Coordinates of C-alpha atoms in Angstrom, one line a residue:
M1 CA -41.7 74.9 -21.7
I2 CA -40.6 78.0 -19.8
L3 CA -37.0 76.8 -20.0
R4 CA -37.2 76.4 -23.8
A5 CA -38.7 79.8 -24.2
L6 CA -35.8 81.3 -22.1
A7 CA -33.3 79.5 -24.4
R8 CA -35.0 81.0 -27.5
V9 CA -34.8 84.5 -25.9
L10 CA -31.1 84.1 -25.4
M11 CA -30.6 82.9 -28.9
S12 CA -32.7 85.6 -30.5
N13 CA -30.8 88.3 -28.6
W14 CA -27.5 86.9 -29.7
L15 CA -28.5 86.6 -33.3
G16 CA -30.4 89.9 -33.5
A17 CA -28.2 92.3 -31.7
G18 CA -24.9 90.5 -32.4
V19 CA -23.9 90.8 -28.7
I20 CA -25.6 90.4 -25.3
S21 CA -24.2 92.0 -22.2
L22 CA -22.6 89.8 -19.6
R23 CA -25.0 91.2 -17.0
V24 CA -28.1 90.2 -19.0
T25 CA -26.6 86.8 -19.8
S26 CA -25.8 86.1 -16.1
A27 CA -29.3 87.2 -15.0
L28 CA -31.0 85.0 -17.6
L29 CA -28.9 82.0 -16.8
F30 CA -29.4 82.5 -13.1
A31 CA -33.2 82.5 -13.7
F32 CA -32.8 79.4 -15.8
F33 CA -31.1 77.4 -13.0
I34 CA -33.5 78.7 -10.4
M35 CA -36.5 77.6 -12.4
E36 CA -35.0 74.3 -13.3
G37 CA -34.0 73.6 -9.6
S38 CA -37.5 74.6 -8.3
T39 CA -39.2 72.4 -10.9
S40 CA -37.0 69.4 -10.1
T41 CA -37.6 69.9 -6.4
A42 CA -41.3 70.2 -6.8
F43 CA -41.7 67.0 -8.8
A44 CA -38.6 65.1 -7.6
H45 CA -40.5 62.8 -5.3
A46 CA -44.3 62.5 -5.2
L47 CA -44.5 58.9 -4.0
P48 CA -45.0 58.0 -0.3
G49 CA -41.9 57.1 1.7
S50 CA -41.0 53.9 3.6
V51 CA -43.1 52.7 6.5
L52 CA -41.5 50.5 9.2
I53 CA -43.8 48.7 11.6
F54 CA -42.2 47.0 14.6
S55 CA -44.0 44.5 16.8
E56 CA -43.5 41.6 19.2
N57 CA -44.1 38.1 17.7
D58 CA -43.4 34.9 19.7
N59 CA -40.6 36.5 21.7
Q60 CA -39.0 37.8 18.5
L61 CA -38.9 41.3 17.1
S62 CA -40.9 41.5 13.9
L63 CA -40.4 44.3 11.3
I64 CA -42.6 45.0 8.3
V65 CA -41.1 47.4 5.8
T66 CA -43.2 48.8 2.9
F67 CA -42.0 51.2 0.1
S68 CA -43.0 52.1 -3.4
L69 CA -42.0 49.7 -6.1
D70 CA -41.5 52.6 -8.5
D71 CA -38.9 54.1 -6.1
L72 CA -37.1 50.7 -5.9
V73 CA -37.0 50.6 -9.7
I74 CA -35.5 54.1 -9.8
V75 CA -32.7 53.0 -7.4
E76 CA -32.3 49.5 -8.9
P77 CA -33.8 49.1 -12.4
E78 CA -33.4 45.3 -12.3
F79 CA -36.4 45.2 -10.0
E80 CA -38.7 46.4 -12.7
R81 CA -39.6 42.8 -13.4
L82 CA -41.4 42.7 -10.0
A83 CA -44.2 44.5 -11.7
N84 CA -45.1 41.1 -13.1
V85 CA -45.6 39.5 -9.7
A86 CA -49.2 39.0 -8.8
I87 CA -50.6 41.3 -6.1
D88 CA -50.3 39.8 -2.6
A89 CA -48.3 36.8 -3.9
S90 CA -44.9 36.0 -2.3
L91 CA -41.9 36.8 -4.4
P92 CA -40.2 33.8 -6.1
E93 CA -37.1 32.7 -4.2
Q94 CA -34.7 34.1 -6.8
E95 CA -36.3 37.5 -6.6
L96 CA -36.4 37.4 -2.8
A97 CA -32.7 36.5 -2.8
T98 CA -31.9 39.6 -5.0
L99 CA -34.0 41.8 -2.7
R100 CA -32.2 40.5 0.3
R101 CA -28.9 41.5 -1.2
Y102 CA -30.1 45.0 -1.9
I103 CA -31.7 45.4 1.6
K104 CA -28.8 44.0 3.7
P105 CA -26.5 47.1 3.6
H106 CA -29.3 49.6 4.1
I107 CA -31.1 48.3 7.2
A108 CA -29.4 47.5 10.5
L109 CA -30.6 47.1 14.1
S110 CA -28.6 46.8 17.3
Q111 CA -29.4 46.3 21.0
T112 CA -27.1 47.0 23.9
S113 CA -24.5 48.2 21.4
K114 CA -24.5 44.7 19.7
P115 CA -25.8 44.2 16.1
L116 CA -28.9 42.1 15.6
S117 CA -29.1 39.4 12.9
L118 CA -31.9 40.3 10.5
R119 CA -33.7 37.6 8.5
V120 CA -35.9 38.6 5.5
T121 CA -38.4 35.8 5.7
N122 CA -40.8 36.9 3.0
A123 CA -41.7 39.7 0.6
S124 CA -44.7 40.5 -1.7
I125 CA -46.1 43.1 -3.9
A126 CA -49.2 44.9 -2.5
E127 CA -51.5 47.5 -3.9
A128 CA -51.7 50.8 -2.0
S129 CA -53.5 54.1 -2.4
N130 CA -52.5 57.7 -1.7
E131 CA -54.8 60.7 -1.9
H132 CA -52.3 62.6 -4.0
I133 CA -51.3 59.9 -6.6
G134 CA -54.1 57.3 -6.3
K135 CA -53.2 53.6 -6.6
F136 CA -49.6 52.4 -6.7
S137 CA -47.7 49.2 -6.2
Q138 CA -45.5 48.8 -3.1
V139 CA -43.1 46.2 -1.8
K140 CA -43.9 44.6 1.5
V141 CA -40.9 43.0 3.3
N142 CA -41.1 40.8 6.4
I143 CA -38.1 40.8 8.7
V144 CA -37.6 39.0 12.1
T145 CA -34.7 39.0 14.6
N146 CA -33.9 37.5 17.9
L147 CA -33.0 40.1 20.6
N148 CA -29.8 40.2 22.6
D149 CA -31.9 41.0 25.6
P150 CA -35.2 39.0 25.1
T151 CA -36.7 40.6 28.2
S152 CA -37.0 44.0 26.5
M153 CA -38.1 44.6 22.9
L154 CA -37.2 48.3 23.0
P155 CA -35.0 50.4 23.0
I156 CA -33.1 49.3 19.9
T157 CA -31.0 51.3 17.5
L158 CA -32.0 51.7 13.9
N159 CA -29.8 52.5 11.0
Y160 CA -31.9 52.9 7.8
D161 CA -31.1 54.5 4.4
L162 CA -33.1 52.2 2.1
L163 CA -33.9 54.1 -1.2
M164 CA -33.0 57.4 0.4
H165 CA -29.3 56.8 -0.3
E166 CA -30.2 57.6 -3.9
I167 CA -33.6 59.4 -3.6
R168 CA -32.7 62.1 -1.1
S169 CA -36.2 63.3 -0.7
H170 CA -37.4 59.8 0.4
R171 CA -38.5 59.7 4.0
A172 CA -39.2 56.9 6.5
T173 CA -41.9 56.7 9.2
V174 CA -41.5 54.2 12.1
Y175 CA -44.3 52.7 14.2
W176 CA -44.7 50.3 17.1
Q177 CA -47.7 48.0 16.7
S178 CA -49.2 46.8 20.0
N179 CA -50.8 43.4 20.6
N180 CA -54.3 44.9 19.8
G181 CA -53.1 46.1 16.4
E182 CA -52.8 49.8 17.4
L183 CA -50.0 51.7 15.7
K184 CA -48.1 54.3 17.6
G185 CA -45.6 56.6 15.9
I186 CA -42.0 56.5 17.0
V187 CA -40.0 58.7 14.6
D188 CA -40.1 60.2 11.1
F189 CA -36.9 61.0 9.3
G190 CA -35.2 61.8 6.0
Y191 CA -31.7 61.3 4.7
K192 CA -29.1 62.7 7.0
L193 CA -25.4 62.0 7.3
V194 CA -23.5 62.3 10.6
G195 CA -19.8 62.0 10.3
G196 CA -20.2 60.6 6.8
N197 CA -22.6 57.9 7.9
P198 CA -26.4 57.7 7.9
Q199 CA -28.1 59.1 11.0
V200 CA -28.7 56.5 13.7
Y201 CA -32.0 56.5 15.6
E202 CA -32.7 55.2 19.1
L203 CA -36.2 53.7 19.1
M204 CA -38.0 53.9 22.4
R205 CA -41.4 52.3 23.2
P206 CA -44.0 55.1 22.6

């Protein structure tokens, strides 16, 4: 609304006076872009970010990743059909295969400088709630891997830019879940490039 009003001011000045000074035009346009930029920034990303929960499971490293379905649809509109999947039901195999193809280039783990082979075993749609936006649908992805050094679950190296490669305000929070179910924070990060590649994080046991 403010931006439309500003446009009307520019037009009325031009029509009424026949000319508008370059200084006034520059000032008004500068204000236009500042307001547009601040508005976009304020409302660009209100949804919660990714949550990554690592745990030990039968001598394997288990990873549960959750993120907003709406964010996934923004990045890959073909996933809009996942809204039709029943809450807590596993994705059909065809949808799971499509999700695997999207995830594969955006999540990587390595141990002792050697990459780990990740297997997406299951995914579902869950209902979540946030104090700012209320209820929303999120995707829950289960991933497992065998370690290069099975005697030590951590440290491992994480490379993650799921969703944030397109939604730059998206963030990820990483936890370690102990055997008693307690969650301990490891790292929280946003999109960052180092040498043209996403930032790599060394995950240590908290």
